[in-house]
Amino acid sequence: MASGKKQSQRAVSLALQGGGAHGAFTWGVLDALLEDGRLDLRGASGTSAGAMNAVVLAHGLQEGGADGAREALARFWTSVGGSAPLLHAGADSSNGRPSPMTSLMLQWSGFFAPTQFNPLGYDPLRDIVEAQIDFERLRAQKTFELFIAATNANTGRLRLFRTADVSADAVMASACLPALYRAVEIDGEPYWDGAFAANPPVLPLLAECRPADVLMVLLSPASHGSEPRTSAEIRDRSQALAFNAAFLAEMRSLVRVRDFVRRSIVPWLVKDHPVHRKRMHLIADDELMAGLDDASKSTTSLPFLESLRDHGRARAQAWLGAHAREVGKRSTVDIASFR
């Protein structure tokens, strides 16, 4: 990249939400941001699919800059889409409605523990992650900061795996759905999906990342539609709300701190507070996500993933057209809207 273009870029860090296969939307967002080139991506926090996108992005940037990152993301999601063709045969590529076999598998998972349902711990996603990401190089680099969220299954507490601690185990822990997989053991502790504790973690980006601009890419819609009626709908809604509760609590906390800072009678004491000096941005598509069945998070057929990617690209391009010039100057979303 030419030095002039590098100097004109505006540094941002990314907060990437989890959502299973819906993470392909974030693939499209990142692809559009990298192609556009006006933003300098310096760090990312991520949970579950957001963690996958974060480490693949970081790996690709190290391998070959923006073009390398785009190639790495495409290679990863294409591999995910081709990992279980028989399982997803018959899935709806437009709305992600699962194939009959996937639907049956999801039903069974509600009646068996992971040691019964998946006794061998088979997980093709781990094979893809380990084959495609150079974690040793990621841990050694100093140019892109990573914060990967996982939930301690014994305490419910958030554990953040920072750059120097990121590993395949950390990423798989962040995406470990307890109904399907046994907890991932790290340092003698069991870990589940990070969405129970932070989805995604935003505070570390405010406190520890140098860029003053934080761009959130969210997959959970602000409203999930009408009241659930069936047992399956109630179960899915309960999990969706649980996975979003930590993020909403974090936003409420940030709003309270921001309001306190603004009301301070000694502004010179708080002028460097992270909430005071950081600018917040958001890319999301509530209409798209609210229209997808929750079970579509398990649909990893390539046509569906590519459809989500295209939606993500279009949404990011629209956001860039409307707000790219404001990055580095002002926030383009009010976090109070999440209260």
Coordinates of C-alpha atoms in Angstrom, one line a residue:
M1 CA 0.0 0.0 0.0
A2 CA 1.3 3.4 -0.9
S3 CA 2.5 5.5 2.0
G4 CA 0.2 8.4 1.0
K5 CA -2.9 6.2 1.1
K6 CA -1.8 4.7 4.5
Q7 CA -1.5 8.2 6.0
S8 CA -4.9 9.2 4.7
Q9 CA -6.6 6.1 6.3
R10 CA -8.5 6.5 9.6
A11 CA -7.7 4.0 12.3
V12 CA -10.5 2.0 13.8
S13 CA -11.0 -1.0 16.0
L14 CA -13.8 -3.5 15.5
A15 CA -16.3 -5.2 17.8
L16 CA -17.6 -8.3 16.1
Q17 CA -20.7 -10.0 17.4
G18 CA -21.3 -13.7 17.3
G19 CA -24.2 -15.5 15.6
G20 CA -23.1 -18.8 14.1
A21 CA -23.5 -18.9 10.4
H22 CA -24.8 -15.3 10.4
G23 CA -21.2 -14.4 10.9
A24 CA -21.0 -14.6 7.1
F25 CA -22.7 -11.2 7.1
T26 CA -19.6 -9.8 8.9
W27 CA -17.4 -11.5 6.3
G28 CA -19.2 -9.3 3.7
V29 CA -18.8 -6.2 5.9
L30 CA -15.1 -6.8 6.4
D31 CA -14.6 -7.5 2.7
A32 CA -16.2 -4.2 1.7
L33 CA -14.2 -2.2 4.3
L34 CA -10.9 -3.8 3.1
E35 CA -11.8 -3.2 -0.5
D36 CA -12.7 0.4 0.1
G37 CA -9.4 1.1 1.9
R38 CA -10.3 4.3 3.8
L39 CA -10.2 2.6 7.2
D40 CA -7.1 1.2 8.8
L41 CA -8.2 -1.8 10.8
R42 CA -6.0 -1.9 13.9
G43 CA -7.7 -4.4 16.3
A44 CA -10.8 -6.4 17.0
S45 CA -12.8 -8.0 19.8
G46 CA -14.9 -10.9 18.9
T47 CA -17.2 -13.6 20.2
S48 CA -18.0 -17.0 18.6
A49 CA -18.3 -16.3 14.8
G50 CA -17.0 -12.8 15.6
A51 CA -13.9 -14.4 17.1
M52 CA -13.4 -16.5 14.0
N53 CA -13.7 -13.4 11.8
A54 CA -11.3 -11.4 14.0
V55 CA -8.5 -14.0 14.0
V56 CA -8.9 -14.7 10.2
L57 CA -8.8 -11.0 9.5
A58 CA -5.7 -10.5 11.7
H59 CA -4.0 -13.6 10.1
G60 CA -4.8 -12.3 6.5
L61 CA -3.5 -8.8 7.3
Q62 CA -0.2 -10.3 8.5
E63 CA 0.0 -12.5 5.4
G64 CA -0.8 -10.0 2.7
G65 CA -2.3 -6.7 3.9
A66 CA -5.9 -5.9 2.8
D67 CA -5.9 -8.2 -0.2
G68 CA -4.5 -11.0 2.0
A69 CA -7.2 -10.5 4.6
R70 CA -9.9 -10.6 1.9
E71 CA -8.5 -13.8 0.6
A72 CA -8.2 -15.3 4.0
L73 CA -11.8 -14.5 4.9
A74 CA -13.1 -15.9 1.6
R75 CA -11.0 -19.1 2.1
F76 CA -12.3 -19.6 5.6
W77 CA -16.0 -19.1 4.9
T78 CA -15.8 -21.2 1.7
S79 CA -14.2 -24.0 3.7
V80 CA -17.0 -23.7 6.3
G81 CA -19.6 -23.8 3.5
G82 CA -18.1 -27.0 2.1
S83 CA -17.4 -28.8 5.3
A84 CA -20.7 -30.7 5.6
P85 CA -22.5 -30.8 2.2
L86 CA -24.6 -33.8 3.0
L87 CA -25.8 -32.3 6.3
H88 CA -27.0 -29.1 4.6
A89 CA -28.4 -30.6 1.4
G90 CA -31.9 -29.1 1.0
A91 CA -31.2 -26.0 3.1
D92 CA -32.9 -22.8 1.8
S93 CA -30.2 -20.5 0.4
S94 CA -32.4 -17.4 0.7
N95 CA -33.5 -17.6 4.4
G96 CA -31.2 -20.3 5.8
R97 CA -34.0 -22.6 6.8
P98 CA -32.1 -25.7 7.8
S99 CA -32.1 -29.0 5.9
P100 CA -34.2 -31.8 7.3
M101 CA -31.1 -33.5 8.6
T102 CA -29.9 -30.4 10.4
S103 CA -33.3 -29.8 11.9
L104 CA -33.3 -33.4 13.2
M105 CA -29.9 -32.9 14.6
L106 CA -30.9 -29.7 16.4
Q107 CA -33.9 -31.5 17.9
W108 CA -31.8 -34.4 19.2
S109 CA -29.3 -32.0 20.8
G110 CA -32.1 -30.9 23.1
F111 CA -32.4 -34.4 24.6
F112 CA -28.8 -35.5 24.9
A113 CA -25.7 -34.2 26.6
P114 CA -22.7 -33.5 24.3
T115 CA -20.9 -36.6 25.5
Q116 CA -23.9 -38.6 24.3
F117 CA -24.9 -36.7 21.2
N118 CA -21.3 -36.1 20.0
P119 CA -19.2 -38.6 22.0
L120 CA -16.1 -38.2 19.8
G121 CA -16.2 -34.4 20.0
Y122 CA -16.2 -34.2 16.2
D123 CA -15.9 -30.6 15.1
P124 CA -14.8 -29.9 11.5
L125 CA -14.6 -26.2 12.3
R126 CA -11.6 -26.8 14.5
D127 CA -9.8 -28.5 11.6
I128 CA -10.4 -25.5 9.4
V129 CA -9.2 -23.0 12.1
E130 CA -6.1 -25.0 12.8
A131 CA -5.2 -25.5 9.1
Q132 CA -5.7 -21.9 8.0
I133 CA -4.5 -19.7 10.9
D134 CA -0.9 -19.3 12.0
F135 CA -1.5 -18.7 15.7
E136 CA 2.2 -18.5 16.6
R137 CA 2.6 -15.6 14.2
L138 CA -0.5 -13.9 15.4
R139 CA 0.7 -14.1 19.0
A140 CA 4.1 -12.6 18.1
Q141 CA 2.8 -9.6 15.9
K142 CA 2.3 -6.2 17.5
T143 CA 0.2 -4.4 14.9
F144 CA -3.2 -5.8 15.4
E145 CA -4.8 -6.2 18.8
L146 CA -7.1 -9.1 19.5
F147 CA -9.6 -9.7 22.3
I148 CA -11.4 -13.1 22.2
A149 CA -14.3 -13.7 24.6
A150 CA -15.1 -17.0 26.3
T151 CA -17.3 -17.9 29.3
N152 CA -16.0 -19.9 32.2
A153 CA -18.6 -22.7 32.4
N154 CA -18.1 -23.0 36.2
T155 CA -18.3 -19.4 37.2
G156 CA -20.0 -17.6 34.3
R157 CA -17.2 -15.1 34.2
L158 CA -15.8 -13.6 31.1
R159 CA -12.3 -14.5 30.1
L160 CA -10.6 -12.3 27.5
F161 CA -7.9 -13.9 25.5
R162 CA -5.7 -11.1 24.4
T163 CA -3.2 -11.2 21.5
A164 CA -0.4 -13.0 23.3
D165 CA -2.8 -15.7 24.5
V166 CA -4.9 -16.3 21.4
S167 CA -4.9 -20.0 20.3
A168 CA -7.1 -22.4 18.4
D169 CA -8.4 -23.5 21.8
A170 CA -9.4 -20.0 22.7
V171 CA -11.2 -19.5 19.5
M172 CA -13.0 -22.8 19.8
A173 CA -14.0 -22.0 23.4
S174 CA -15.5 -18.7 22.2
A175 CA -17.7 -20.6 19.8
C176 CA -18.5 -23.6 22.0
L177 CA -22.3 -24.2 22.1
P178 CA -22.9 -26.3 25.2
A179 CA -25.7 -28.2 23.7
L180 CA -23.5 -29.5 20.9
Y181 CA -20.0 -29.7 22.2
R182 CA -18.1 -30.4 25.4
A183 CA -16.6 -27.4 27.1
V184 CA -13.1 -26.5 25.9
E185 CA -10.6 -26.9 28.7
I186 CA -7.9 -24.2 29.0
D187 CA -5.5 -23.9 31.9
G188 CA -7.6 -26.5 33.8
E189 CA -10.9 -24.5 33.4
P190 CA -13.9 -25.4 31.1
Y191 CA -15.1 -22.7 28.7
W192 CA -18.3 -22.2 26.7
D193 CA -19.5 -19.7 24.1
G194 CA -18.3 -16.2 24.9
A195 CA -21.8 -14.8 24.1
F196 CA -23.0 -15.7 27.6
A197 CA -20.5 -13.1 29.1
A198 CA -19.8 -10.6 26.3
N199 CA -21.2 -10.4 22.7
P200 CA -19.0 -8.7 21.7
P201 CA -16.7 -7.2 24.4
V202 CA -16.5 -3.4 23.7
L203 CA -14.8 -2.1 26.9
P204 CA -11.4 -3.5 26.1
L205 CA -11.4 -1.6 22.8
L206 CA -12.2 1.6 24.6
A207 CA -9.6 1.1 27.3
E208 CA -6.8 -0.7 25.6
C209 CA -6.9 0.0 21.8
R210 CA -5.2 3.1 20.4
P211 CA -7.8 4.0 17.7
A212 CA -10.3 6.5 19.0
D213 CA -13.0 5.0 16.7
V214 CA -14.8 1.8 17.4
L215 CA -16.9 0.2 14.7
M216 CA -19.4 -2.4 16.0
V217 CA -20.7 -5.1 13.6
L218 CA -23.9 -6.5 15.2
L219 CA -25.9 -9.6 14.2
S220 CA -28.6 -9.6 16.8
P221 CA -31.6 -7.4 15.8
A222 CA -32.9 -4.8 18.2
S223 CA -36.3 -6.5 18.1
H224 CA -37.0 -10.2 17.5
G225 CA -40.5 -9.7 16.3
S226 CA -43.7 -11.2 17.7
E227 CA -44.0 -13.1 21.0
P228 CA -42.8 -16.7 20.7
R229 CA -45.5 -19.4 21.1
T230 CA -44.2 -22.9 20.5
S231 CA -41.7 -24.6 22.8
A232 CA -39.1 -24.4 20.0
E233 CA -39.7 -20.7 19.5
I234 CA -39.5 -20.0 23.2
R235 CA -36.3 -22.0 23.5
D236 CA -34.7 -20.1 20.6
R237 CA -35.8 -16.7 21.8
S238 CA -34.5 -17.4 25.3
Q239 CA -31.1 -18.2 24.0
A240 CA -31.1 -15.2 21.7
L241 CA -31.9 -12.9 24.6
A242 CA -29.4 -14.5 26.8
F243 CA -26.7 -14.1 24.2
N244 CA -27.5 -10.4 23.8
A245 CA -28.0 -9.5 27.5
A246 CA -24.3 -9.0 28.3
F247 CA -23.9 -6.6 25.3
L248 CA -26.9 -4.5 26.4
A249 CA -25.6 -4.4 30.0
E250 CA -22.3 -3.2 28.7
M251 CA -23.9 -0.5 26.7
R252 CA -26.0 0.7 29.7
S253 CA -22.9 0.8 31.7
L254 CA -21.1 2.9 29.1
V255 CA -24.1 5.3 28.9
R256 CA -24.0 5.8 32.6
V257 CA -20.3 6.5 32.6
R258 CA -20.6 8.8 29.6
D259 CA -23.4 10.8 31.3
F260 CA -21.3 11.1 34.5
V261 CA -18.3 12.3 32.5
R262 CA -20.5 14.9 30.7
R263 CA -21.9 16.2 34.0
S264 CA -18.5 16.4 35.8
I265 CA -17.8 19.7 37.5
V266 CA -14.1 19.2 37.0
P267 CA -13.9 18.3 33.3
W268 CA -10.1 18.4 33.3
L269 CA -10.1 15.3 35.5
V270 CA -12.1 13.2 33.0
K271 CA -11.2 14.7 29.6
D272 CA -9.0 11.6 28.9
H273 CA -11.6 9.1 30.1
P274 CA -12.0 6.4 27.3
V275 CA -15.7 7.0 27.0
H276 CA -15.1 10.8 26.6
R277 CA -12.6 10.5 23.9
K278 CA -13.8 7.5 21.9
R279 CA -16.2 7.6 18.9
M280 CA -18.7 4.9 18.2
H281 CA -20.0 3.5 14.9
L282 CA -22.3 0.7 13.9
I283 CA -23.0 -1.5 10.9
A284 CA -26.0 -3.8 11.2
D285 CA -29.1 -5.0 9.3
D286 CA -31.9 -5.5 11.7
E287 CA -34.5 -6.1 9.0
L288 CA -32.4 -8.9 7.5
M289 CA -31.6 -10.6 10.8
A290 CA -35.1 -10.3 12.3
G291 CA -36.4 -12.1 9.2
L292 CA -34.1 -15.1 9.6
D293 CA -35.1 -18.1 11.6
D294 CA -32.9 -18.7 14.7
A295 CA -32.1 -22.2 13.4
S296 CA -30.5 -20.6 10.3
K297 CA -27.5 -19.9 12.6
S298 CA -26.7 -23.6 12.1
T299 CA -27.0 -23.5 8.3
T300 CA -23.5 -23.4 6.8
S301 CA -24.4 -24.2 3.2
L302 CA -22.2 -22.1 0.9
P303 CA -25.1 -20.5 -1.0
F304 CA -26.6 -19.2 2.2
L305 CA -23.3 -18.0 3.5
E306 CA -22.6 -16.2 0.2
S307 CA -26.0 -14.6 0.4
L308 CA -25.3 -13.2 3.9
R309 CA -21.9 -12.0 2.6
D310 CA -23.5 -10.1 -0.2
H311 CA -25.9 -8.5 2.3
G312 CA -23.0 -7.5 4.5
R313 CA -21.1 -6.0 1.6
A314 CA -24.0 -3.9 0.6
R315 CA -24.7 -2.7 4.1
A316 CA -21.0 -1.8 4.6
Q317 CA -20.9 0.0 1.3
A318 CA -24.0 2.1 2.2
W319 CA -22.5 2.9 5.6
L320 CA -19.2 3.9 4.0
G321 CA -21.0 6.2 1.6
A322 CA -22.9 7.9 4.4
H323 CA -20.3 7.9 7.3
A324 CA -16.7 7.2 6.2
R325 CA -15.9 11.0 6.3
E326 CA -17.1 11.2 9.8
V327 CA -14.7 8.6 11.2
G328 CA -12.1 10.4 13.2
K329 CA -14.4 13.4 13.8
R330 CA -17.6 12.3 15.5
S331 CA -19.7 9.2 16.5
T332 CA -22.2 8.1 14.0
V333 CA -24.4 6.1 16.5
D334 CA -25.6 7.0 19.9
I335 CA -25.0 4.1 22.3
A336 CA -28.0 5.3 24.4
S337 CA -30.2 3.7 21.8
F338 CA -29.2 0.3 23.2
R339 CA -30.6 1.1 26.7

